Amino acid sequence: MELGILRSIKTGFSRTANRVTDKVAGSGLGQELNTLDSSAHAAYGSEKLTALVRRAAADAGVILKSDGALPLPLNAPVAVLGRCQCDWFFVGYGSGGNVHAPYKTNLLDGIRKAGGNLYEPLAKEYEALSASKRFRAEAGFWGHWPFSHPEFTERLKTLPEAAKALADDESSACIVVIGRASGEDRDLKPEKGSWYLTDEERRMLDIAVKSFRRIIVLLNTGGLMDLSWLEEYGDRISAVLLAWLGGQDSGSAAADIIYGSVNPSGRLPDTAAKTLEDYPSFSDFGNKKRTDYREGVFVGYRYFDKKAPDRVLFPFGHGLSYTDFEIAPGGMARTRSGLFVAVKVKNTGSRPGRTSVLLRALLPQSGADKPLSVLVAFRKTRELAPGEEQAVNLSCDVKSLSVFYEDRHAFVLEKGEYFLEANGVHVGGFTLCEDETVETVHSLSPAREELRARIEAAIPEESMAPRTVDRSFADVASGKLPLEYFVADLSKTELEALTRGHGMMNSPLGPGGNAGVFGGVIKPLKDRGVPVATCCDGPAGLRMKEVCTLIPCGTALAASFDTELVEALHEELAHEMEFFGVDVRLAPGMNIHRHPLCGRNFEYFSEDPVLTGYMASAVVRGLADGGKAACPKHFACNNQEAGRNVNDARVSERALREIYLRGFEICVKESMPDLIMTSYNKINGIYSHYNFDLVTTVLRNEWGFEGAVMTDWWMKHGRSPEYKKLRDNAYRVRSQVDLLMPGDMSHFAKDYRSDGTLLATLGTEGGITRAELMRTAKNVLKVILKLKKNEVRV
Ligand code: BGC
């Protein structure tokens, strides 16, 4: 049953109640909306949403190892070490975090609520020390947030007593919590306290293994960290649960797994290598100016399976359960474009549980150098009782098995034998005697003249639509007037205003703490009845002034391998958006986990584009089911935070198409988002927000995207090499990047001031044309019409 509105004292927008204390730091200028002076909060409460958040966090938990220590009986005496038992990390920092959650359940609360037999004196001492002036966890500030908090194990007076009290009970256990967080604008560091354990954490583990019978390590992180110490401790660590940054109910979700009320079913969305140096991108990461993607398509398991199998600690897809499953083939069919595989999954163990079926294609090893196998589809079962069986159908696009040949400009299914495996069980296969071309496309690295010719060809004809003087947007909404005619009537000032947001974050035209608004941002447009659409971050929940639901981080959602759950969760979140007057959620984050130190990996899904693409589609569909829009980001190659506004990602077209664009492609084709956000960085020398091939050739022409493209917040200046007169906003609009967000070129804008670059060349030879402005206006208004139809008034 819906709880509905718990408390609503929402008074609408008020400038005073809505003061924002921006922090100015690095390229996070003006983005720190979390230090809000928010005097009045509305709260949206839905039991369904709350339950889904907890379930998503629990179904994402990954048991990396267990000797049978888990689940614990509720009455097993438990001592917990590690300050994150109270100072739990619920989410990362920056636009992918900073949600004002209605409540937060840390591990201690989770264990207590579950009725676990906690050794309270130790827990209370942790709580007291964590709250003390001396040890209080630092909050940090934009781009300077703490990766971890210092431990204080040696200060614990009750620790020896705890060890003594638990010593004689065979069922007792010590849970050791290790926490890590990261955020926007700053990558993790190959240092103690970030990627590596601190000396204090080491000491804490040493004490734990010496003092207690069974050690259960709980990792409270948004992604991977160094785990080489697990090998060193060997059997002395009985179990490891990767509990992620699981959102507002993380602590309860972890307790659900620890005590077995939820049978864990999460799986790793990334490969955990033995050491940081083992990752193929190790030496090509973090340079501010330029990053060479030398590893090509060999990212994650694609690399490790083939080139370094002995460097894997836990493989992609790894995750243990408290029960066992058997998979049997149920048939396979192949058409020219798709594969269809049926399998039967049976719970052969003694507890109810769910599992994910991961369908991999083993690729022929003749022809191009390519991975041994790739994930092509996945599906999660329902909860199966012991002995129960479920038929699971999987389908995939053969493009996921193909190789992109740069010289042929084509995706090719190479000749040879293909085998299909579901969780390692052979479930089908096929043989090709000849290469098959799956799709032929434009080359993305043409000569300049060729690119110019294509840009030229894409400039629209002047519209023949009649001028319809003073017609209102309501006529368009009611179907009386074609959008084309409405747009034909707009002045150049109106057209210009539709190519950008209102100007600033926390726009007074939207609810407090919004990330920006677009649409009817100037009076003439408003007078014609064009509403504004409000955008809010982000992947972990609404980052705004209000109290909003904090969900598990992107990587955790991916670890659930449960697209149905993610869709249902986002449909509920759409209702929360409606409640707070938010139309567009700046999510999901879809960049590939190329390197484990990327500061925003926690917002993103995986090292694998297929998992990324289908997860993102679930987010987009869920929000659309609830009448709201997603804005998948950052298109493309925002794979490090160092120099994110200037970095040039040097990447082969093959790697781009097979890895870095592929997730976006799946998302666009599966769920047709209304919006997409470009990345800050350059790709092969061209900023994404000016990149015609990225945004027009690939996104719109090849994939059929019909929505609007927005920049990431503020963009770098640029001059078109093809049209020397075009710079900044004109260069962007010619490429069909429709919206500059939040609108002004300056981070500090309080009121919009045009930089003049869009209209400067209007009507001149080689300059921006009115037809281009109209095209962009139409892209934007189509989205507004879809999202705000009921609010169109005159
Ligand atoms: C981030 C985006 C975010 C935007 C608005 C940018 O710095 O890269 O992901 O949506 O700010 O907050």
Short mmCIF file of C-alpha atoms in Angstrom, two decimals, residues 563-760:
data_model
loop_
_atom_site.label_atom_id
_atom_site.label_comp_id
_atom_site.label_asym_id
_atom_site.label_seq_id
_atom_site.Cartn_x
_atom_site.Cartn_y
_atom_site.Cartn_z
CA THR A 563 16.81 -5.08 -15.40
CA GLU A 564 13.22 -5.65 -14.30
CA LEU A 565 14.01 -4.50 -10.79
CA VAL A 566 15.93 -1.48 -12.07
CA GLU A 567 13.04 -0.55 -14.34
CA ALA A 568 10.49 -0.89 -11.54
CA LEU A 569 12.67 1.16 -9.21
CA HIS A 570 12.97 3.95 -11.76
CA GLU A 571 9.26 3.98 -12.49
CA GLU A 572 8.71 4.67 -8.79
CA LEU A 573 11.42 7.30 -8.84
CA ALA A 574 9.58 9.01 -11.68
CA HIS A 575 6.64 9.49 -9.33
CA GLU A 576 8.98 11.16 -6.87
CA MET A 577 10.19 13.43 -9.68
CA GLU A 578 6.59 14.34 -10.43
CA PHE A 579 6.03 15.21 -6.80
CA PHE A 580 8.98 17.59 -6.78
CA GLY A 581 8.37 19.05 -10.21
CA VAL A 582 11.37 17.49 -11.91
CA ASP A 583 11.09 16.44 -15.53
CA VAL A 584 14.52 15.17 -16.50
CA ARG A 585 16.85 13.09 -14.44
CA LEU A 586 20.50 13.51 -15.40
CA ALA A 587 21.08 9.80 -15.36
CA PRO A 588 22.05 7.06 -15.98
CA GLY A 589 25.82 7.42 -16.05
CA MET A 590 26.97 5.03 -18.73
CA ASN A 591 30.70 5.32 -19.14
CA ILE A 592 32.70 2.15 -19.23
CA HIS A 593 34.84 1.14 -16.26
CA ARG A 594 38.02 1.33 -18.26
CA HIS A 595 40.25 1.83 -15.26
CA PRO A 596 39.37 1.04 -11.63
CA LEU A 597 40.61 4.41 -10.37
CA CYS A 598 38.11 6.50 -12.33
CA GLY A 599 36.48 8.70 -9.69
CA ARG A 600 32.98 8.33 -11.13
CA ASN A 601 33.02 4.59 -11.74
CA PHE A 602 30.53 4.18 -8.91
CA GLU A 603 27.97 6.11 -10.95
CA TYR A 604 28.58 3.97 -14.00
CA PHE A 605 27.63 0.36 -14.48
CA SER A 606 30.39 -1.88 -15.69
CA GLU A 607 33.44 -2.71 -17.76
CA ASP A 608 31.08 -4.36 -20.23
CA PRO A 609 29.01 -2.48 -22.80
CA VAL A 610 26.19 -5.02 -23.02
CA LEU A 611 25.55 -4.96 -19.28
CA THR A 612 25.86 -1.17 -19.39
CA GLY A 613 23.51 -0.80 -22.34
CA TYR A 614 20.71 -2.97 -20.99
CA MET A 615 20.96 -1.51 -17.49
CA ALA A 616 20.74 1.99 -18.92
CA SER A 617 17.74 0.97 -21.03
CA ALA A 618 16.01 -0.25 -17.88
CA VAL A 619 16.58 3.14 -16.23
CA VAL A 620 15.29 5.02 -19.28
CA ARG A 621 12.24 2.77 -19.64
CA GLY A 622 11.43 2.98 -15.95
CA LEU A 623 11.47 6.76 -15.93
CA ALA A 624 9.46 6.85 -19.16
CA ASP A 625 6.91 4.42 -17.68
CA GLY A 626 6.41 7.02 -14.95
CA GLY A 627 6.12 9.86 -17.49
CA LYS A 628 9.61 11.32 -16.99
CA ALA A 629 12.78 11.55 -19.01
CA ALA A 630 16.24 10.18 -18.49
CA CYS A 631 19.36 11.79 -19.86
CA PRO A 632 21.98 9.08 -20.35
CA LYS A 633 25.49 10.49 -20.00
CA HIS A 634 28.36 11.17 -20.69
CA PHE A 635 28.50 10.56 -24.42
CA ALA A 636 31.28 9.40 -24.65
CA CYS A 637 34.61 8.35 -23.14
CA ASN A 638 34.41 10.23 -19.83
CA ASN A 639 36.59 7.48 -18.42
CA GLN A 640 38.70 9.54 -16.05
CA GLU A 641 38.17 12.65 -14.01
CA ALA A 642 41.71 14.00 -14.32
CA GLY A 643 41.50 16.86 -16.79
CA ARG A 644 37.97 15.86 -17.68
CA ASN A 645 37.27 19.22 -19.35
CA VAL A 646 40.29 19.09 -21.60
CA ASN A 647 41.36 15.48 -21.86
CA ASP A 648 41.66 14.04 -25.34
CA ALA A 649 40.66 10.37 -25.44
CA ARG A 650 42.66 8.85 -28.24
CA VAL A 651 40.79 5.73 -29.13
CA SER A 652 40.56 3.54 -32.19
CA GLU A 653 37.31 3.49 -34.08
CA ARG A 654 37.05 -0.21 -33.39
CA ALA A 655 37.29 0.25 -29.61
CA LEU A 656 34.91 3.18 -29.81
CA ARG A 657 32.28 1.24 -31.66
CA GLU A 658 32.67 -2.10 -29.89
CA ILE A 659 33.14 -0.79 -26.35
CA TYR A 660 32.63 2.91 -25.64
CA LEU A 661 29.69 3.65 -27.93
CA ARG A 662 28.12 0.22 -27.84
CA GLY A 663 26.35 0.67 -24.48
CA PHE A 664 24.84 3.95 -25.68
CA GLU A 665 23.81 2.26 -28.91
CA ILE A 666 21.99 -0.50 -27.07
CA CYS A 667 20.34 2.03 -24.80
CA VAL A 668 19.17 4.23 -27.68
CA LYS A 669 17.87 1.33 -29.73
CA GLU A 670 16.19 -0.43 -26.81
CA SER A 671 14.62 2.48 -25.00
CA MET A 672 14.84 5.62 -27.15
CA PRO A 673 15.72 8.21 -24.48
CA ASP A 674 14.45 11.75 -24.99
CA LEU A 675 17.80 13.30 -24.17
CA ILE A 676 21.50 12.49 -24.11
CA MET A 677 24.30 14.41 -22.46
CA THR A 678 27.67 14.76 -24.14
CA SER A 679 30.90 14.38 -22.21
CA TYR A 680 33.34 17.16 -21.37
CA ASN A 681 36.33 15.51 -23.00
CA LYS A 682 37.56 15.36 -26.56
CA ILE A 683 37.46 12.19 -28.59
CA ASN A 684 40.30 11.96 -31.06
CA GLY A 685 40.85 15.70 -30.95
CA ILE A 686 37.23 16.91 -31.06
CA TYR A 687 35.20 17.89 -28.03
CA SER A 688 32.10 15.75 -27.74
CA HIS A 689 29.92 18.85 -27.66
CA TYR A 690 31.17 19.86 -31.10
CA ASN A 691 31.47 16.38 -32.50
CA PHE A 692 29.29 16.09 -35.60
CA ASP A 693 30.16 12.47 -36.22
CA LEU A 694 29.39 11.45 -32.66
CA VAL A 695 26.12 13.29 -32.38
CA THR A 696 24.77 13.35 -35.89
CA THR A 697 26.44 10.62 -37.93
CA VAL A 698 26.35 7.93 -35.26
CA LEU A 699 23.71 8.90 -32.73
CA ARG A 700 21.02 10.26 -35.01
CA ASN A 701 21.71 8.80 -38.43
CA GLU A 702 22.98 5.34 -37.56
CA TRP A 703 21.04 4.68 -34.37
CA GLY A 704 17.90 6.69 -35.08
CA PHE A 705 18.00 8.92 -32.00
CA GLU A 706 15.19 11.46 -32.23
CA GLY A 707 15.55 13.42 -29.01
CA ALA A 708 17.65 16.38 -27.96
CA VAL A 709 21.34 16.38 -27.08
CA MET A 710 22.62 18.56 -24.25
CA THR A 711 26.14 19.48 -23.22
CA ASP A 712 27.57 18.59 -19.88
CA TRP A 713 27.50 21.61 -17.57
CA TRP A 714 29.31 24.44 -19.35
CA MET A 715 31.49 23.69 -22.27
CA LYS A 716 34.92 24.61 -23.49
CA HIS A 717 35.34 27.14 -26.25
CA GLY A 718 36.06 25.88 -29.73
CA ARG A 719 36.27 26.98 -33.33
CA SER A 720 35.06 24.76 -36.14
CA PRO A 721 37.96 23.59 -38.32
CA GLU A 722 35.49 23.02 -41.15
CA TYR A 723 33.75 26.40 -40.92
CA LYS A 724 36.24 28.89 -39.60
CA LYS A 725 33.56 31.48 -38.84
CA LEU A 726 31.70 29.21 -36.48
CA ARG A 727 32.68 29.06 -32.90
CA ASP A 728 31.27 27.96 -29.57
CA ASN A 729 27.47 27.88 -29.72
CA ALA A 730 27.25 28.05 -33.50
CA TYR A 731 29.81 25.24 -33.86
CA ARG A 732 27.79 23.18 -31.36
CA VAL A 733 24.41 23.77 -33.04
CA ARG A 734 25.76 22.87 -36.46
CA SER A 735 26.77 19.53 -34.99
CA GLN A 736 23.26 19.18 -33.51
CA VAL A 737 24.19 19.48 -29.88
CA ASP A 738 20.94 21.20 -29.14
CA LEU A 739 21.25 22.55 -25.63
CA LEU A 740 24.05 24.33 -23.83
CA MET A 741 23.50 23.58 -20.16
CA PRO A 742 22.88 25.14 -17.77
CA GLY A 743 22.84 27.87 -20.39
CA ASP A 744 25.49 30.53 -19.91
CA MET A 745 29.13 30.04 -20.86
CA SER A 746 30.10 31.32 -17.44
CA HIS A 747 29.98 29.24 -14.28
CA PHE A 748 29.11 32.29 -12.29
CA ALA A 749 26.10 33.52 -14.24
CA LYS A 750 23.22 34.71 -12.15
CA ASP A 751 21.37 36.06 -15.14
CA TYR A 752 21.87 34.84 -18.67
CA ARG A 753 24.17 36.90 -20.85
CA SER A 754 24.50 35.77 -24.44
CA ASP A 755 28.06 35.29 -25.61
CA GLY A 756 26.80 36.19 -29.08
CA THR A 757 28.48 33.29 -30.83
CA LEU A 758 25.31 31.57 -32.00
CA LEU A 759 23.73 34.43 -33.89
CA ALA A 760 26.91 36.27 -34.93
#
